[in-house]
PDB file of C-alpha atoms in Angstrom:
ATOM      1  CA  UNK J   1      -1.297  18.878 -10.280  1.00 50.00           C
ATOM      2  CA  UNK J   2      -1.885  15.552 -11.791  1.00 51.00           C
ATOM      3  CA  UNK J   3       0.339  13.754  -9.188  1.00 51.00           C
ATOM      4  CA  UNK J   4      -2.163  15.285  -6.777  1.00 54.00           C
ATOM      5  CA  UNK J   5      -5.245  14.421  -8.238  1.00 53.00           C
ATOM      6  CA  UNK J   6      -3.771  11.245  -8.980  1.00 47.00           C
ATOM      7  CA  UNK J   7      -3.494  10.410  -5.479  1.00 49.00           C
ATOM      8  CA  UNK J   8      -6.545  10.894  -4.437  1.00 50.00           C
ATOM      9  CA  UNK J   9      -8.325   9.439  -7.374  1.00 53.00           C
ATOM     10  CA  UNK J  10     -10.905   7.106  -6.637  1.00 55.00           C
ATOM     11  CA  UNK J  11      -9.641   5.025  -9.329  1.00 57.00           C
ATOM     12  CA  UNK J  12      -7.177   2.971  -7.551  1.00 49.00           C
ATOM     13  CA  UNK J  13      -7.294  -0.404  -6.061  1.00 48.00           C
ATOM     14  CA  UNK J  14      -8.962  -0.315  -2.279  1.00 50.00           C
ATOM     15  CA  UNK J  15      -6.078  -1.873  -1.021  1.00 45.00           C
ATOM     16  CA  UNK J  16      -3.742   1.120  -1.475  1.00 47.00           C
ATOM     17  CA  UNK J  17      -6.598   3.815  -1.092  1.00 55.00           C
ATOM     18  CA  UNK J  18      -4.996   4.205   2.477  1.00 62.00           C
ATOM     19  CA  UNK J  19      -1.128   4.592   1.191  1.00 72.00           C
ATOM     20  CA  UNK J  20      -2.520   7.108  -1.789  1.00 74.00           C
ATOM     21  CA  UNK J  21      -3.920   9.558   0.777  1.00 79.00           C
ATOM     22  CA  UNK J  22      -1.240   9.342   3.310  1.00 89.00           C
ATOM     23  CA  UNK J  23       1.293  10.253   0.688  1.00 88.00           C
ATOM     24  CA  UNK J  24      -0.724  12.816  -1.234  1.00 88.00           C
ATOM     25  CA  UNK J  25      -1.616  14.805   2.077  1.00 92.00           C
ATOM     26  CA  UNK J  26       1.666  15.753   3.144  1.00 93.00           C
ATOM     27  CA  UNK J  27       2.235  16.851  -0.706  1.00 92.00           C
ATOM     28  CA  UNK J  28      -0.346  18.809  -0.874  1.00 92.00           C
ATOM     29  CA  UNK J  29       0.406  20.645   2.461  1.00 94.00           C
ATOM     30  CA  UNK J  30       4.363  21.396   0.942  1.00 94.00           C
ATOM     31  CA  UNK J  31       2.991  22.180  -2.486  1.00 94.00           C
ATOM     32  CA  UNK J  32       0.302  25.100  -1.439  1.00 95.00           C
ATOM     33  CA  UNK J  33       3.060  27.755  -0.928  1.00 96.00           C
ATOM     34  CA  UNK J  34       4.400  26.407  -4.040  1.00 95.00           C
ATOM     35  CA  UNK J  35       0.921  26.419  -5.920  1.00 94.00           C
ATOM     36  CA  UNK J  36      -0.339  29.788  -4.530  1.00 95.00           C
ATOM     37  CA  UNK J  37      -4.206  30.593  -3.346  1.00 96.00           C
ATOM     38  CA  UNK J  38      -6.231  29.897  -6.576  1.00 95.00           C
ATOM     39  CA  UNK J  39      -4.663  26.229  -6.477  1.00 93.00           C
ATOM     40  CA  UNK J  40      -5.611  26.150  -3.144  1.00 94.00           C
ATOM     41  CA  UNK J  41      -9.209  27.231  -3.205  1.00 96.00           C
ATOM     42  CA  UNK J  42      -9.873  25.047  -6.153  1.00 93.00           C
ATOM     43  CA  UNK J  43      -8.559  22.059  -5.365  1.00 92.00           C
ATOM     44  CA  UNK J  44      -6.170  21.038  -2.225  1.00 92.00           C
ATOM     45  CA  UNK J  45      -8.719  22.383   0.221  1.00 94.00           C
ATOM     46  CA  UNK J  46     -11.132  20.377  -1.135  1.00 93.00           C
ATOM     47  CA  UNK J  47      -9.664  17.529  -1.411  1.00 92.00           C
ATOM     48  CA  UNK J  48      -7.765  18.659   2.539  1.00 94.00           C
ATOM     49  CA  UNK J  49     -11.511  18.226   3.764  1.00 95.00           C
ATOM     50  CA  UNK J  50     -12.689  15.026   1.917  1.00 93.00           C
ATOM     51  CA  UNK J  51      -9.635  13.024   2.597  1.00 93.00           C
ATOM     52  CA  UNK J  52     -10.531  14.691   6.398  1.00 95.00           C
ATOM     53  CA  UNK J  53     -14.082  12.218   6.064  1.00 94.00           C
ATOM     54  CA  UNK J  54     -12.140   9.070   4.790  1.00 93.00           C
ATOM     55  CA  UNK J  55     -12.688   6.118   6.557  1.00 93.00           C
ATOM     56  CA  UNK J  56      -8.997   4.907   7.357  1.00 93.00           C
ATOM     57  CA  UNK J  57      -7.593   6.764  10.533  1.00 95.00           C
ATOM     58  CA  UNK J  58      -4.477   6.968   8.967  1.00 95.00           C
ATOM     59  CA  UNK J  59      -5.747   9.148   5.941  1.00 95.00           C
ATOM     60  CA  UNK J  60      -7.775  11.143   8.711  1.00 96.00           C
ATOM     61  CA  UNK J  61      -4.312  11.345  10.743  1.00 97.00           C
ATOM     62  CA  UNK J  62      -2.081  12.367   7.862  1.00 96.00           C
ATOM     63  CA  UNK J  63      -4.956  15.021   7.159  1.00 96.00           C
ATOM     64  CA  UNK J  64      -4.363  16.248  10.691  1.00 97.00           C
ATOM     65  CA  UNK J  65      -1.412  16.244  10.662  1.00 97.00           C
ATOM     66  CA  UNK J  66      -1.602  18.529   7.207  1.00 96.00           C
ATOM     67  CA  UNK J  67      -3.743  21.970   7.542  1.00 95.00           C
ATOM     68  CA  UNK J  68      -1.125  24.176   8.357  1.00 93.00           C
ATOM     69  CA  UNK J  69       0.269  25.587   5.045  1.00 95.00           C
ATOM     70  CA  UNK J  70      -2.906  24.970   3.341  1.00 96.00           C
ATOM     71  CA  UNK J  71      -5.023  27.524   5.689  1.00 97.00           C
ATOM     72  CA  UNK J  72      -2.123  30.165   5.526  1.00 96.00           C
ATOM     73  CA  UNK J  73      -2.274  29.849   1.969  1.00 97.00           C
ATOM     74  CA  UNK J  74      -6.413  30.245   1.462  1.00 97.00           C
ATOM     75  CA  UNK J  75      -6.429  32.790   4.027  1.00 96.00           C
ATOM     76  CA  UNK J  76      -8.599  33.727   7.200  1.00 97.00           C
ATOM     77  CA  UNK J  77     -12.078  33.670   5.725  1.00 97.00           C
ATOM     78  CA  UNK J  78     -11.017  30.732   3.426  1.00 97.00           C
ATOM     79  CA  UNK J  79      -9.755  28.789   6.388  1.00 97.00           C
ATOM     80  CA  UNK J  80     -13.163  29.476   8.891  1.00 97.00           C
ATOM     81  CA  UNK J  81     -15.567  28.713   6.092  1.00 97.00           C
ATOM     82  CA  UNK J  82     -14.153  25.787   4.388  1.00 96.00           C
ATOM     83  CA  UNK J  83     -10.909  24.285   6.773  1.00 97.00           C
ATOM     84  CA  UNK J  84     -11.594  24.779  10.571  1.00 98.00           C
ATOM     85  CA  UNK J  85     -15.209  23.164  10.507  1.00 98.00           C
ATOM     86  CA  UNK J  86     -13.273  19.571   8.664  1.00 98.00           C
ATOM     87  CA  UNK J  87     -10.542  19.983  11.581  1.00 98.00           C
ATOM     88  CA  UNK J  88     -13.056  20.744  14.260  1.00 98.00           C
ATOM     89  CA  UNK J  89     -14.596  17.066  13.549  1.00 98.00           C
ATOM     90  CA  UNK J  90     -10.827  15.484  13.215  1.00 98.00           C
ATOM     91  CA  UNK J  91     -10.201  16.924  16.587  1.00 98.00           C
ATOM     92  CA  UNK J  92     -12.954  15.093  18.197  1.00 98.00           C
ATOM     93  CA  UNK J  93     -12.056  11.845  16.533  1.00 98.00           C
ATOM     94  CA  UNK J  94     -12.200   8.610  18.786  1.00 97.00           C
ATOM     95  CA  UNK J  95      -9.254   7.588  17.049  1.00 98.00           C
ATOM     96  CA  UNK J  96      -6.504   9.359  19.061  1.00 98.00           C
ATOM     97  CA  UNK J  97      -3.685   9.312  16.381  1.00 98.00           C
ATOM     98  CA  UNK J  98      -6.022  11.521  14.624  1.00 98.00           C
ATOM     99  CA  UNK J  99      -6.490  14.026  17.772  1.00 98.00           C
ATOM    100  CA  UNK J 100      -2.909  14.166  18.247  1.00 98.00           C
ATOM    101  CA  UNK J 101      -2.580  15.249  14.831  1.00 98.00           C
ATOM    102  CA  UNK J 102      -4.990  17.878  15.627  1.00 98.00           C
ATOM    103  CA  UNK J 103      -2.736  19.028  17.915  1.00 98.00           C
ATOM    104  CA  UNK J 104       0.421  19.152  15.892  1.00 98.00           C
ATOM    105  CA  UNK J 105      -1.430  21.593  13.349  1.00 97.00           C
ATOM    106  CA  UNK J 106      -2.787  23.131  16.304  1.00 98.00           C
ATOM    107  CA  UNK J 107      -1.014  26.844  16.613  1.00 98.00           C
ATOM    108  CA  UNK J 108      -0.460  26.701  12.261  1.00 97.00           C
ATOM    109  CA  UNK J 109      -4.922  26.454  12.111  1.00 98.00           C
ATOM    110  CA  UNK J 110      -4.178  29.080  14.637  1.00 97.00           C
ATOM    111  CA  UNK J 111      -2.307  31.494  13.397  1.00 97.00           C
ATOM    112  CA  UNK J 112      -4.598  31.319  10.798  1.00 96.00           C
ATOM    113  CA  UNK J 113      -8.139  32.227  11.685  1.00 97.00           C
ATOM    114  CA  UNK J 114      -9.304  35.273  13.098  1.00 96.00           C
ATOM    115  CA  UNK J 115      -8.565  36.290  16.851  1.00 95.00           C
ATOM    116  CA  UNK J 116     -12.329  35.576  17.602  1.00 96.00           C
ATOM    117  CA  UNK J 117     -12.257  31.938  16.053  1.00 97.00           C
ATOM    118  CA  UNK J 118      -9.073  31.331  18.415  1.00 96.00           C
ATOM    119  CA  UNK J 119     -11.028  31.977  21.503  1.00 95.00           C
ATOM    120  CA  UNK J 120     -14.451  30.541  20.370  1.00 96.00           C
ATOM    121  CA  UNK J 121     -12.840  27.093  18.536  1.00 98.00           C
ATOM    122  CA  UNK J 122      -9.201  26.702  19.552  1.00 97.00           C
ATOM    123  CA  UNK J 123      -8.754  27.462  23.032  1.00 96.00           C
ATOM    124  CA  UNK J 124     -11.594  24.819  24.029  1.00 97.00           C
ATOM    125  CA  UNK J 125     -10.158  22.655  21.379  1.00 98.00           C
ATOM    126  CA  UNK J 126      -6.636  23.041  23.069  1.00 97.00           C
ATOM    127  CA  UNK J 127      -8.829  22.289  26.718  1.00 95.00           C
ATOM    128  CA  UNK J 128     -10.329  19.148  25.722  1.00 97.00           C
ATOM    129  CA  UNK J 129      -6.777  18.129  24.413  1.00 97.00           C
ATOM    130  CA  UNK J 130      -5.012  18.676  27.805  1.00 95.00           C
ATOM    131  CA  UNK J 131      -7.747  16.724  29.527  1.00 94.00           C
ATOM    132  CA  UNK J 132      -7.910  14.124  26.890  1.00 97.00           C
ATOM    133  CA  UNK J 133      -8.307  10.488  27.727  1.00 97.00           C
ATOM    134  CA  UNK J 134      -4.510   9.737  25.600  1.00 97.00           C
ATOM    135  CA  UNK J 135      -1.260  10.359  27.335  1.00 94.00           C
ATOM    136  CA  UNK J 136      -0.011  11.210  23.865  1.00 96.00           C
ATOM    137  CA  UNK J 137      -2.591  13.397  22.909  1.00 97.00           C
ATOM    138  CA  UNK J 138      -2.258  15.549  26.124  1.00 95.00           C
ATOM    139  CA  UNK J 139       1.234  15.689  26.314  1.00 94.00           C
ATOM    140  CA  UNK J 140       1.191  16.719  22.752  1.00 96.00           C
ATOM    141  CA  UNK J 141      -1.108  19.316  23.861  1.00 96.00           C
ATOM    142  CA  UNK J 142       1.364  20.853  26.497  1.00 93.00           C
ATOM    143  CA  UNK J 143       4.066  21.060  23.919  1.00 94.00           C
ATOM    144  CA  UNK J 144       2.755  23.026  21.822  1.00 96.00           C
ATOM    145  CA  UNK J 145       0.494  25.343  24.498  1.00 95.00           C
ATOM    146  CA  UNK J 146       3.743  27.703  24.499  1.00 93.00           C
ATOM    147  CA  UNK J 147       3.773  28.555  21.093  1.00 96.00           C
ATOM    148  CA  UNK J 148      -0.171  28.112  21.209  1.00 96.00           C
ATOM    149  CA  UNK J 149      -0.207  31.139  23.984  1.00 95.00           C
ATOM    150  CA  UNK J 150       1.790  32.705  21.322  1.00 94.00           C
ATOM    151  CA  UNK J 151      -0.897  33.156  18.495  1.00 95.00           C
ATOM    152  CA  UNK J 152      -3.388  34.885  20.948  1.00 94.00           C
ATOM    153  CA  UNK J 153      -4.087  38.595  22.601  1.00 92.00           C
ATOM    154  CA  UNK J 154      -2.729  38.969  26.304  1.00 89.00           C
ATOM    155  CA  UNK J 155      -6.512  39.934  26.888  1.00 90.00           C
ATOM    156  CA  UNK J 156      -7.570  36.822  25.187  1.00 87.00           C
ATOM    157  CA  UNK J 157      -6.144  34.901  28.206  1.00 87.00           C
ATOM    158  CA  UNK J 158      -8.015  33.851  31.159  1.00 86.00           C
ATOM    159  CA  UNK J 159      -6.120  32.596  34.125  1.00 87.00           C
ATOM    160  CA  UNK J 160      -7.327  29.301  33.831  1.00 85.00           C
ATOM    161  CA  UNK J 161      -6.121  29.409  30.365  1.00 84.00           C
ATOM    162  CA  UNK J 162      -2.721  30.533  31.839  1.00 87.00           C
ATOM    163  CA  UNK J 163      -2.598  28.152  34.917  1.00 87.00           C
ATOM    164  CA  UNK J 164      -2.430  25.345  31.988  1.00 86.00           C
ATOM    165  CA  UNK J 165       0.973  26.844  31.656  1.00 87.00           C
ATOM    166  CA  UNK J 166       2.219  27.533  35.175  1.00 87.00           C
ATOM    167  CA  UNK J 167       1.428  24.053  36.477  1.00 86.00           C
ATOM    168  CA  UNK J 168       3.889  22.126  33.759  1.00 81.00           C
ATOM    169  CA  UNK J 169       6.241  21.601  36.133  1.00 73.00           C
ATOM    170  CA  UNK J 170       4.115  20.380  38.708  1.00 78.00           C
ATOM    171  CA  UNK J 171       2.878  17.737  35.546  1.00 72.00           C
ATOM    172  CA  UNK J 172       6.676  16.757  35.400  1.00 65.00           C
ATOM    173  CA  UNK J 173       7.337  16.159  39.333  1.00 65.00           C
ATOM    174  CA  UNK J 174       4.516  13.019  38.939  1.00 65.00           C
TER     175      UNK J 174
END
């Protein structure tokens, strides 16, 4: 753990602050299978949600980018309480690196949280990504809606949920 807590000291020179928390984000993601649910609890979700406030967008992206194993890893309640509020803000970042990351940990935050959080959080989450004002952020949005569709109940879906996925191809022919 100290290479963990190491990079995200406070201790460090400003100037690297940025590099420190875009490496130890990803490592903390790969490590919280490794490090098992009281690790996780403690200390990587903690520090998942205050590198989520730091002020570089690249920290904030990398933190994005990063929920997935983490969440499975605290569990459900874990994951509501303490993860999806810190990747509720990300997602509505004006930075839209940091959206798009959103949307790459998009159906791992899913599968995650409780059916009712899905519906309530993520599906207007995954709405205001496929509308977003980013080409990259949208498209990212319809790449994952698939496996996205995936994580929910049949009777979870409305049909304009499921016209997002029957009108791809008319996205393509433009």
């Amino acid at each position: 753990y100290p290479l963990c807590a190491l990079a995200v000291s406070d201790e460090r020179p400003v100037s690297t602050q940025s590099t420190w928390g875009t490496t130890a984000v990803p490592l903390m993601n790969e490590l919280a299978p490794i490090l098992g649910q009281d690790i996780c609890r403690l200390f990587l979700a903690q520090e998942i949600v205050a590198l989520s406030e730091d002020p570089s967008f690249r920290v904030k992206k990398a933190t994005a980018q990063n929920f997935g194993n983490v969440c499975k890893i605290v569990g459900e309640a874990y994951s509501i309480e303490r993860l999806l509020p810190a990747f509720v803000v990300l997602s509505k970042d004006t930075i839209w690196s940091v959206r798009k990351g959103c949307v790459e940990s998009l159906v791992a935050v899913s599968e995650s949280v409780s059916l009712e959080k899905r519906v309530d959080t993520l599906m207007p989450m995954f709405e205001s990504f496929a509308k977003d004002v980013s080409r990259w952020v949208r498209n990212g949005a319809y790449e994952v809606l698939g496996p996205f569709i995936h994580t929910l109940d049949s009777d979870q879906l409305s049909p304009e949920f499921v016209r997002y996925y029957t009108e791809i191809p008319e996205l393509l022919a433009r």
